[in-house]
CSV table of C-alpha atoms in Angstrom, one decimal:
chain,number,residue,atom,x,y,z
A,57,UNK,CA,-32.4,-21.4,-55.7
A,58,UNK,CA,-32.9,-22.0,-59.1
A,59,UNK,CA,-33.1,-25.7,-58.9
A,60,UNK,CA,-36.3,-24.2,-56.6
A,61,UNK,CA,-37.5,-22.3,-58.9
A,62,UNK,CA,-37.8,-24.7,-61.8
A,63,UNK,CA,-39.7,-27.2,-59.2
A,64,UNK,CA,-41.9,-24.7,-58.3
A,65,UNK,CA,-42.9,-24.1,-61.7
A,66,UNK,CA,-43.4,-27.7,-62.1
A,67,UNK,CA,-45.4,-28.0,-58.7
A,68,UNK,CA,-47.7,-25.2,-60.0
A,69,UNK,CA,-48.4,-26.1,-63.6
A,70,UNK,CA,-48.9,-30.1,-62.8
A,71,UNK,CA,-51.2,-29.1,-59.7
A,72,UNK,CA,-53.3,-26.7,-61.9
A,73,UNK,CA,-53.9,-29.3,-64.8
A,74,UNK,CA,-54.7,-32.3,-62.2
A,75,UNK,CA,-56.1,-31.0,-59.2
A,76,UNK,CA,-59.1,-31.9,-59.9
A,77,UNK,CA,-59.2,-34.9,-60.8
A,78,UNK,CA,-56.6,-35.5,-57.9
A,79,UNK,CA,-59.5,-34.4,-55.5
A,80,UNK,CA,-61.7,-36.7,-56.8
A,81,UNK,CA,-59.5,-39.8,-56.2
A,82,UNK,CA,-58.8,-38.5,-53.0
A,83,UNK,CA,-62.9,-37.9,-51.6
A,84,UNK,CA,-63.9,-40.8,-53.4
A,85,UNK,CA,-61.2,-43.1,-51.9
A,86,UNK,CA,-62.1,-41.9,-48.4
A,87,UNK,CA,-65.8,-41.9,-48.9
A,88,UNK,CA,-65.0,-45.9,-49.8
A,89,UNK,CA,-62.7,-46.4,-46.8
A,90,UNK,CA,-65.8,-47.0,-44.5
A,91,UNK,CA,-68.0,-48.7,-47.1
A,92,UNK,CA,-67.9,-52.4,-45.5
A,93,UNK,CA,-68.9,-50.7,-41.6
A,94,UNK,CA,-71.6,-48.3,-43.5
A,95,UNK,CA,-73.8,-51.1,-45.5
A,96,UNK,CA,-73.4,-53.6,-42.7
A,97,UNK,CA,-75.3,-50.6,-40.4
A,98,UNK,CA,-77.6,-49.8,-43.2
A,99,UNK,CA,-78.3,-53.4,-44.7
A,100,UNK,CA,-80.0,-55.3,-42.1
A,101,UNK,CA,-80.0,-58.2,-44.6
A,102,UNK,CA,-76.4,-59.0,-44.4
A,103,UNK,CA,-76.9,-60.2,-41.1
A,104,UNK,CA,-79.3,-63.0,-39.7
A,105,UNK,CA,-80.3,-64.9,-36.2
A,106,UNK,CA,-77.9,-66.9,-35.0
A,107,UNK,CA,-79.8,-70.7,-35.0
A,108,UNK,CA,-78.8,-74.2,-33.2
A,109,UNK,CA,-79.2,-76.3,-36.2
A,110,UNK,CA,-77.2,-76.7,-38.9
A,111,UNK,CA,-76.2,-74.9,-42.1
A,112,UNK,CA,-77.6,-75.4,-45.3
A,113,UNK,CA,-75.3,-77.3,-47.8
A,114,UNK,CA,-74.3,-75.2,-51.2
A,115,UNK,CA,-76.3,-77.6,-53.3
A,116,UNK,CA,-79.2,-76.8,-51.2
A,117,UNK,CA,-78.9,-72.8,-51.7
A,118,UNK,CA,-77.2,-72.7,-54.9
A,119,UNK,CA,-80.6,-73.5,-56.4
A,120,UNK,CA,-82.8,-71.0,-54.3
A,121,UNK,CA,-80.4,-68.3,-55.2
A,122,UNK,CA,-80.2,-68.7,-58.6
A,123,UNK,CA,-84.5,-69.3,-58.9
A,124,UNK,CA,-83.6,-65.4,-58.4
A,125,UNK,CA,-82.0,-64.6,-61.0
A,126,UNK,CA,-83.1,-66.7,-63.9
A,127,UNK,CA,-80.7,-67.0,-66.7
A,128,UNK,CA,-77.6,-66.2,-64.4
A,129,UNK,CA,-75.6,-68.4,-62.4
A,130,UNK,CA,-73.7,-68.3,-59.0
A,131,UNK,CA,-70.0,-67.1,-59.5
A,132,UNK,CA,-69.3,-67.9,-55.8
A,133,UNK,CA,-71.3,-68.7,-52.3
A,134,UNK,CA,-69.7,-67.3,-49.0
A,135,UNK,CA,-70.4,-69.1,-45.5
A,136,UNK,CA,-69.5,-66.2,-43.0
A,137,UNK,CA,-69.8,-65.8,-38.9
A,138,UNK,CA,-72.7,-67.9,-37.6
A,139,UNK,CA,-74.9,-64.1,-37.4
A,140,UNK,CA,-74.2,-63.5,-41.3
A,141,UNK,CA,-76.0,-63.5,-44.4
A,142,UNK,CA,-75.0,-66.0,-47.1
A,143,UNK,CA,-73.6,-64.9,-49.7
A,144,UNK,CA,-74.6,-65.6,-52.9
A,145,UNK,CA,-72.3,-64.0,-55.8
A,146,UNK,CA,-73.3,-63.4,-59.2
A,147,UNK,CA,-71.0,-61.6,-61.6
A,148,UNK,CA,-70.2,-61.9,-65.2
A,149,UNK,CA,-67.8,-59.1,-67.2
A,150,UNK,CA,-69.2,-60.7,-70.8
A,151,UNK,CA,-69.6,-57.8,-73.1
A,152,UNK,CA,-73.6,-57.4,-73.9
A,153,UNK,CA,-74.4,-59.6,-70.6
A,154,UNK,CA,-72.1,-58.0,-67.5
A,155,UNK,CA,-73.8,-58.0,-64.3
A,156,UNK,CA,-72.7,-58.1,-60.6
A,157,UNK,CA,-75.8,-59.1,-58.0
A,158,UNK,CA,-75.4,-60.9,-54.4
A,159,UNK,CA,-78.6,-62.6,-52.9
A,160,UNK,CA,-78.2,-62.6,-49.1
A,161,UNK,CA,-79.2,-66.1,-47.8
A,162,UNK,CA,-80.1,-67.4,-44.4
A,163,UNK,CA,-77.6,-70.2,-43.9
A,164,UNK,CA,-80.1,-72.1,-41.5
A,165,UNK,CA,-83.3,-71.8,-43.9
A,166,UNK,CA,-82.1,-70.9,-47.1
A,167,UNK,CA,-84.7,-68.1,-47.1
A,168,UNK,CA,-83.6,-65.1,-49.5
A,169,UNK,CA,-83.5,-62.2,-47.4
A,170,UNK,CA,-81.8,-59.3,-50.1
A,171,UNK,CA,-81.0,-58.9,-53.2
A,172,UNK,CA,-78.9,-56.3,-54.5
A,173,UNK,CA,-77.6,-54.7,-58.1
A,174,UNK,CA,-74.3,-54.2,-56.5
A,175,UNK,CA,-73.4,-52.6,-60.4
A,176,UNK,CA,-75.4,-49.6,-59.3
A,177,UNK,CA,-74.8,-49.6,-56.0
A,178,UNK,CA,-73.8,-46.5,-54.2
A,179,UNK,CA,-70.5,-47.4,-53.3
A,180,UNK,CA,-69.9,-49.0,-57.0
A,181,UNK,CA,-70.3,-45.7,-57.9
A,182,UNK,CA,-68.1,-44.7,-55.9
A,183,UNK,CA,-65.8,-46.9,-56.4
A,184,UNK,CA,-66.3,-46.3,-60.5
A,185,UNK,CA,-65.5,-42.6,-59.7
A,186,UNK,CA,-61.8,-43.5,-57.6
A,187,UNK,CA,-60.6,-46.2,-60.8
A,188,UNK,CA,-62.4,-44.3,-63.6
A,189,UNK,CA,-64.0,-40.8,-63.0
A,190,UNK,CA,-67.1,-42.1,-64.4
A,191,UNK,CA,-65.9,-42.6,-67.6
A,192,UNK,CA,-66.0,-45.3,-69.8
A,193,UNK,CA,-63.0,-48.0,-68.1
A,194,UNK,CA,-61.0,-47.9,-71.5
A,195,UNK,CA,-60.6,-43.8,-71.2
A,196,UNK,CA,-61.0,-43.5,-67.4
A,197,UNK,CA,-58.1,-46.4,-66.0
A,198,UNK,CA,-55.6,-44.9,-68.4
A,199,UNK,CA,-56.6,-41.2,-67.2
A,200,UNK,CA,-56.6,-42.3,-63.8
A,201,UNK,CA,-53.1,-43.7,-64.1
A,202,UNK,CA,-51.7,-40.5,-65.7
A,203,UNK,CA,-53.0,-38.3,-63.1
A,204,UNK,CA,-51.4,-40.9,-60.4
A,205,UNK,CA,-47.7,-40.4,-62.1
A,206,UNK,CA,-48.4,-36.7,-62.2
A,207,UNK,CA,-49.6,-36.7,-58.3
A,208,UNK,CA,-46.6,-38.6,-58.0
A,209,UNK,CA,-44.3,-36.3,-59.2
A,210,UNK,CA,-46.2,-33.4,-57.2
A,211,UNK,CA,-45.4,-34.8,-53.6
A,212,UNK,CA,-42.0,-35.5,-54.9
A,213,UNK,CA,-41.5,-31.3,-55.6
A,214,UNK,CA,-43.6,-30.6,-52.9
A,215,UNK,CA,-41.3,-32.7,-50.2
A,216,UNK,CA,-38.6,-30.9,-52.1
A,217,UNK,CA,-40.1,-27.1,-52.0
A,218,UNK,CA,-41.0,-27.6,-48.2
A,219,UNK,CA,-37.6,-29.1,-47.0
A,220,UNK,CA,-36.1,-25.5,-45.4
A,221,UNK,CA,-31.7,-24.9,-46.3
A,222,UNK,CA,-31.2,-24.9,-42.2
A,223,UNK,CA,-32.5,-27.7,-40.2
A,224,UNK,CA,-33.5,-25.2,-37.6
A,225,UNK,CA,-36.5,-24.0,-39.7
A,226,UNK,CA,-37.9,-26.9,-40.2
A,227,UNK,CA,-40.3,-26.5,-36.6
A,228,UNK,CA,-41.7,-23.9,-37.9
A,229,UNK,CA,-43.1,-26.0,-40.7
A,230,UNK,CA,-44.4,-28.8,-38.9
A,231,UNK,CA,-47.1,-26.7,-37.1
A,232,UNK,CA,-49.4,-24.0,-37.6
A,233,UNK,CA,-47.9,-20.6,-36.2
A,234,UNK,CA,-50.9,-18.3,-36.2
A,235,UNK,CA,-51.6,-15.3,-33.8
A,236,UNK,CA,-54.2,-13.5,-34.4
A,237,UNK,CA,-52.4,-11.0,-36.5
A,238,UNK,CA,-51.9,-14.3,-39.1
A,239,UNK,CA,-53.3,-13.2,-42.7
A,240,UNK,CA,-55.9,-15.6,-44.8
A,241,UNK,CA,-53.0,-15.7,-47.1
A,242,UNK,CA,-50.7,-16.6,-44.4
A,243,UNK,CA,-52.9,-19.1,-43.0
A,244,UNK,CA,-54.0,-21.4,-46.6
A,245,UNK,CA,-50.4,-21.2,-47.2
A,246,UNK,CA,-50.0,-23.0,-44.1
A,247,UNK,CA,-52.5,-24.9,-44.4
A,248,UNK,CA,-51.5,-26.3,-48.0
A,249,UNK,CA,-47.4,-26.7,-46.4
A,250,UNK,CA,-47.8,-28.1,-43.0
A,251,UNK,CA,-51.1,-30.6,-44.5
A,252,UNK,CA,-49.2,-31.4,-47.4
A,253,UNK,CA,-45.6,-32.3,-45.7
A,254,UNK,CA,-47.9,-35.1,-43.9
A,255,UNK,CA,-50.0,-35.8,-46.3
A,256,UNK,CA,-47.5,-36.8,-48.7
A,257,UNK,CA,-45.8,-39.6,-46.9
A,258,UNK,CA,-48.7,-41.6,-46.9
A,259,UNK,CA,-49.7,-40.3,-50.1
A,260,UNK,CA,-46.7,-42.3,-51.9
A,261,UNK,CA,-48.1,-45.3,-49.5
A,262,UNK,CA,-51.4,-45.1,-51.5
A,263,UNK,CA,-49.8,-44.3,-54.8
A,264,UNK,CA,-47.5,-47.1,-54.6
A,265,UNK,CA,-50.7,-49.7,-54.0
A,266,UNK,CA,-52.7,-47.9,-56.6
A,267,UNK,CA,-50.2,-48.0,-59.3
A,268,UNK,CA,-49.4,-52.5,-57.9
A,269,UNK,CA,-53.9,-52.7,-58.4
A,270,UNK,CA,-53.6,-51.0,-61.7
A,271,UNK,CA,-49.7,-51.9,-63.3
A,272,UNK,CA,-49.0,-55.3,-63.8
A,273,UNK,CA,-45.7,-54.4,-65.2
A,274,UNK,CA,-44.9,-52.1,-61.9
A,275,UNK,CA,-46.6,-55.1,-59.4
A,276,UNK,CA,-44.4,-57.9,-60.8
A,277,UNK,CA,-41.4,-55.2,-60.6
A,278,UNK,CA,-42.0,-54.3,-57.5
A,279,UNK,CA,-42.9,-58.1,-56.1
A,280,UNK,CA,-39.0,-59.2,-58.1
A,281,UNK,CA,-37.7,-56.4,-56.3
A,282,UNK,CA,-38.6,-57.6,-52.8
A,283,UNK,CA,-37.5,-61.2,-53.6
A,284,UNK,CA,-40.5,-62.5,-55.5
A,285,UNK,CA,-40.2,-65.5,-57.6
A,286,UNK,CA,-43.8,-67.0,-58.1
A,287,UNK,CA,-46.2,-65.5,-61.0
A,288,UNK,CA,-48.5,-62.6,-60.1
A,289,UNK,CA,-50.6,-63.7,-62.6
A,290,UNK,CA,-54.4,-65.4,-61.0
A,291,UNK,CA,-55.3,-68.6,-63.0
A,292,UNK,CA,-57.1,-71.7,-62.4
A,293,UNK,CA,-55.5,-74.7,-62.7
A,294,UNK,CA,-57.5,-77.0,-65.2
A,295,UNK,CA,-59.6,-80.0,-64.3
A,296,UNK,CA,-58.4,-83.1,-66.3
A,297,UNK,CA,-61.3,-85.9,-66.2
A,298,UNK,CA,-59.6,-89.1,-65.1
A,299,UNK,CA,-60.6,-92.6,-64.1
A,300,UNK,CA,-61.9,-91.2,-60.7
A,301,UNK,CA,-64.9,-91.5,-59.7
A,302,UNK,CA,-67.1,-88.6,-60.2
A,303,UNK,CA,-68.7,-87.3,-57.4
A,304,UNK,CA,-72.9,-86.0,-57.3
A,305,UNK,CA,-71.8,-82.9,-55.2
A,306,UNK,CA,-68.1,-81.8,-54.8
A,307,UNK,CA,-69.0,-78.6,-53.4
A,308,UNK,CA,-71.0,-80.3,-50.9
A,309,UNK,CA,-68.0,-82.7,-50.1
A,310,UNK,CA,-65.6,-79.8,-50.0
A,311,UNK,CA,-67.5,-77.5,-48.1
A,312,UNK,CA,-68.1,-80.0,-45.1
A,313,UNK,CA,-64.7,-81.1,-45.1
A,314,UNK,CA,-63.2,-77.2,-44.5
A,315,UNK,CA,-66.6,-76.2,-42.7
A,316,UNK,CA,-65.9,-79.0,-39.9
A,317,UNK,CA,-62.6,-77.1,-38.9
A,318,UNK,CA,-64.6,-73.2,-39.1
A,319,UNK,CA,-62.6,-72.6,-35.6
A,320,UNK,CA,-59.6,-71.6,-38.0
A,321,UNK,CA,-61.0,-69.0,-40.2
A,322,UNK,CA,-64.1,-66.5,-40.3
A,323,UNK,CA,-65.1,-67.2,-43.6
A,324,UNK,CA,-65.2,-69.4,-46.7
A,325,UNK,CA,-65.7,-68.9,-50.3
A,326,UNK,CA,-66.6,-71.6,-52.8
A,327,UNK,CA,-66.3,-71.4,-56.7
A,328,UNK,CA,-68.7,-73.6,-58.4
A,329,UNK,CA,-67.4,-75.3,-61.9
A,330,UNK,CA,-68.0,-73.2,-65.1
A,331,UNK,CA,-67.0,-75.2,-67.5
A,332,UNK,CA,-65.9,-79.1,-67.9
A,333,UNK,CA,-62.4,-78.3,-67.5
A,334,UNK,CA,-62.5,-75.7,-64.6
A,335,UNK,CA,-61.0,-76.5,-61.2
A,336,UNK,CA,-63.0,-75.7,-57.9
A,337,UNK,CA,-61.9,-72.9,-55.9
A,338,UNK,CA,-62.3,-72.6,-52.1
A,339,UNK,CA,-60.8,-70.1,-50.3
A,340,UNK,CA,-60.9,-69.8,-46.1
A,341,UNK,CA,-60.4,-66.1,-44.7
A,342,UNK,CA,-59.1,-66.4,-40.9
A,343,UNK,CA,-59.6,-62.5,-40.6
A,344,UNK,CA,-62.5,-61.0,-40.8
A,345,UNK,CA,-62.2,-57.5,-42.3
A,346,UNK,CA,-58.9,-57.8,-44.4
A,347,UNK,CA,-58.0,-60.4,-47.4
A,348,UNK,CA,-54.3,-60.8,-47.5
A,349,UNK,CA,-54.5,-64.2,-45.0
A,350,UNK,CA,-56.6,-65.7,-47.2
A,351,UNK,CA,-56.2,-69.7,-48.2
A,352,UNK,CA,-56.6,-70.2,-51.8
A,353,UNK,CA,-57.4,-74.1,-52.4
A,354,UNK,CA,-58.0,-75.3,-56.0
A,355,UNK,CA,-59.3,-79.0,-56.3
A,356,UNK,CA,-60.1,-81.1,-59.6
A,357,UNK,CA,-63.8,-81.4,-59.9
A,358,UNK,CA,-64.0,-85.3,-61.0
A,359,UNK,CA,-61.7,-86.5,-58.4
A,360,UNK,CA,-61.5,-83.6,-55.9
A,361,UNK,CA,-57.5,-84.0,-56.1
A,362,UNK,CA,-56.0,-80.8,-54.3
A,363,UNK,CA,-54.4,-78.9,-57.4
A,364,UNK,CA,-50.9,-77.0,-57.2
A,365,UNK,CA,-50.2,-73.5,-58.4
A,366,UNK,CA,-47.4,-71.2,-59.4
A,367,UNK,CA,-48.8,-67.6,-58.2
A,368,UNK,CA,-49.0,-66.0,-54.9
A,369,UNK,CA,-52.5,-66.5,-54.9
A,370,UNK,CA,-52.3,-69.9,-53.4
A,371,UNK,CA,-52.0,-71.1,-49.1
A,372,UNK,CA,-51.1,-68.6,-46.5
A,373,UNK,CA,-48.4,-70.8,-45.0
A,374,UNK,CA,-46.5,-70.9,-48.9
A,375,UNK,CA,-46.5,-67.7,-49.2
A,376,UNK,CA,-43.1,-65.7,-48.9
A,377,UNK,CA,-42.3,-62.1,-47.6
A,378,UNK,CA,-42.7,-60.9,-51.1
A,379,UNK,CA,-45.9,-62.8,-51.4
A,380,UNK,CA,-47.4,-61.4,-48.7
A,381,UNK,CA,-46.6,-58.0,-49.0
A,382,UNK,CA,-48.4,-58.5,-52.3
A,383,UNK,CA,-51.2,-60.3,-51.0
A,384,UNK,CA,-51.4,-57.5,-48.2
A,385,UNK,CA,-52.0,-54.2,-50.8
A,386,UNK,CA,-55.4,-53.7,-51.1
A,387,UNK,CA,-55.6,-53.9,-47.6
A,388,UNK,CA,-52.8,-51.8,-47.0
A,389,UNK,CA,-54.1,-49.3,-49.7
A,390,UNK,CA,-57.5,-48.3,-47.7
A,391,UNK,CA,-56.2,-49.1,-44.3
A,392,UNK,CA,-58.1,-52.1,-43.4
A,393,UNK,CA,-54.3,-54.0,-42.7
A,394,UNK,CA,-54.5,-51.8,-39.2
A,395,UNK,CA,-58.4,-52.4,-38.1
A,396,UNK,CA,-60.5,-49.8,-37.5
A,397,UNK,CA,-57.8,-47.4,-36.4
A,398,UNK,CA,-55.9,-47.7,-40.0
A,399,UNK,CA,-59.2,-47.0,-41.9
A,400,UNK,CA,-59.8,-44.0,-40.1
A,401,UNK,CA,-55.9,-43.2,-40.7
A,402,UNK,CA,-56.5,-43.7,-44.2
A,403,UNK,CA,-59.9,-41.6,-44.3
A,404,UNK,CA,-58.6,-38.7,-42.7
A,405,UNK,CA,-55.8,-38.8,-44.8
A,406,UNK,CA,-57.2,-38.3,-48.0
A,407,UNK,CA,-59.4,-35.9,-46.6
A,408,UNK,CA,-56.3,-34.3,-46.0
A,409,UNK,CA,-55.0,-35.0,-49.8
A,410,UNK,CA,-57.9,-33.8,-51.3
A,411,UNK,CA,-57.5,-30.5,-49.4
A,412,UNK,CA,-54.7,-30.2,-51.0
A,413,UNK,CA,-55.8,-29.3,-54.5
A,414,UNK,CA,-57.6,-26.3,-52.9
A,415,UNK,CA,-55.4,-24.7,-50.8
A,416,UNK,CA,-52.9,-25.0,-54.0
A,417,UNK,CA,-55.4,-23.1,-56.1
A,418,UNK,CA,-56.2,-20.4,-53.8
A,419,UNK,CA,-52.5,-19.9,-53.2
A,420,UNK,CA,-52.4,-19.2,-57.3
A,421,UNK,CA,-55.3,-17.5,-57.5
A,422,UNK,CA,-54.3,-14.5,-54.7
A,423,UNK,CA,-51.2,-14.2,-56.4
């Protein structure tokens, strides 16, 4: 009992100082959950005609995209399903000149058919809110990251507050027992025990993948742990000019290389150069929807020599268990690794962790 006691205590006082912001994570994460399926029906640019001739080349929409947006360049171009938009990425995180736009393309014309601030987008906001409550990223990541530890340790003493002496009891915690005769008190206890004894499973799920996104001392833990051996540190290997012949257009040469095998993946991403020494990035997705199958190809720009790396962020078919399971955690972390039916999982689930925060502050207040 008193071990009990001293939890509960805990429970209380941690659930009163972070509830809030706890709730905000939680509405904001399942507001995003559906964000992809939500612009795609609002956005009517993303998509385009399908058309029997042939795509444009990069070097043919590199240029139109960028006559956009004078004075910024194309970070990455995406060739999608034949009825999708190009898209043209550009982003840049340079203090003083940080922006993040994508001009929608159609791959068969080049015509520019959207253009949108995704940096003040709805669902960046959004987004902004889940990572850091609207604050400034230097005070909001690390506030985020202590109210994940705390949440952390609430489900803990929450598993440990609802788990009944006698095995026999536990039934009556796993439903909702109301008769008419049930009192309001009765009832958001209930609510806040038999939600939260559900709740929390998955909750550690999304904890877990939060704290891999935003620790990269608990990621490369947690990836050792499992069996890991490669980096989980992203680089590019560097481009070292030899006596190769340059070529006019490597992204052109790449791209129809990869694009005349498209019956293998759903999508594929190209990384112009930046700077003289920076290797070309292609990466094929064969799933449309999720990331974690992705083929990460790096290629010298003078002599288009395929270029090894160390990480995990290289091919599908070199990637270990441990790899994978890395590779799999955003998806895993708004549901998208089980389709449509995970991402409503996932949505109704932190509806149901951000109910949480209520019904544990009405509890406190009627007492």
């Amino acid at each position: 009992m008193m071990v009990k006691t001293v939890v509960r205590q805990i429970h209380l006082w941690l659930g009163l100082l972070s509830g809030l912001l706890v709730f905000i994570i939680a509405i904001t994460g399942a507001i995003y959950t559906f964000q992809e399926e939500i612009q795609d029906a609002m956005k009517d640019y993303r998509f385009t005609a399908v058309q029997q001739t042939p795509v444009k080349l990069p070097s043919d929409l590199l240029p139109i995209a960028e006559n956009e947006l004078p004075g910024k360049k194309v970070h990455s171009i995406q060739y999608s399903t034949a009825s999708r938009s190009v898209e043209a990425l550009f982003y840049s995180a340079e203090k003083g000149n940080d922006y993040y736009y994508i001009v929608y393309l159609n791959p068969y014309s080049g015509e520019v058919l959207g253009v949108e601030n995704v940096a003040t987008s709805f669902f960046r906001i959004i987004l902004d809110g889940h990572m850091y409550l609207w604050l400034p990223r230097n005070i909001g990541a690390p506030v985020v990251l202590i109210a994940t530890l705390v949440f952390l340790v609430m489900v803990i003493s929450g598993i440990v507050l609802w788990w009944p002496k006698q095995r026999k009891n536990a039934k009556q915690r796993l439903s909702f027992q109301w008769r008419s005769s049930t009192s309001v008190k009765r009832k958001t206890w209930d609510l806040h025990a038999v939600i939260g004894f559900y709740a929390s499973w998955v909750a550690l799920i999304f904890i877990i993948t939060g704290l891999v996104w935003v620790l990269p001392g608990f990621a490369n833990g947690f990836h050792k742990a499992m069996g890991g051996e490669k980096s989980m540190l992203y680089h590019e290997p560097v481009s070292i000019k030899d006596s190769s012949k340059a070529f006019q257009d490597p992204l052109d040469l790449l791209f129809i290389k990869e694009w005349e095998r498209r019956h293998a993946f759903k999508s594929i991403e190209l990384h112009p150069v930046e700077t003289d020494s920076s290797s070309i990035v292609v990466v094929t997705n064969e799933l449309e929807g999720t990331y974690w199958k992705s083929n990460y190809r790096y290629f010298n720009q003078y002599s288009l020599k395929e270029l090894p790396v160390t990480h995990i962020w290289g091919e599908y078919n070199d990637a270990t268990a441990a790899d994978k399971v890395l590779r799999m955690n955003y998806d895993i972390h708004v549901g998208a690794i089980g389709g449509f039916a995970g991402k409503m999982a996932a949505f109704l689930f932190s509806l149901m962790i951000a109910s949480l925060p209520v019904t544990g502050f009405l509890i406190w207040w009627r007492r």
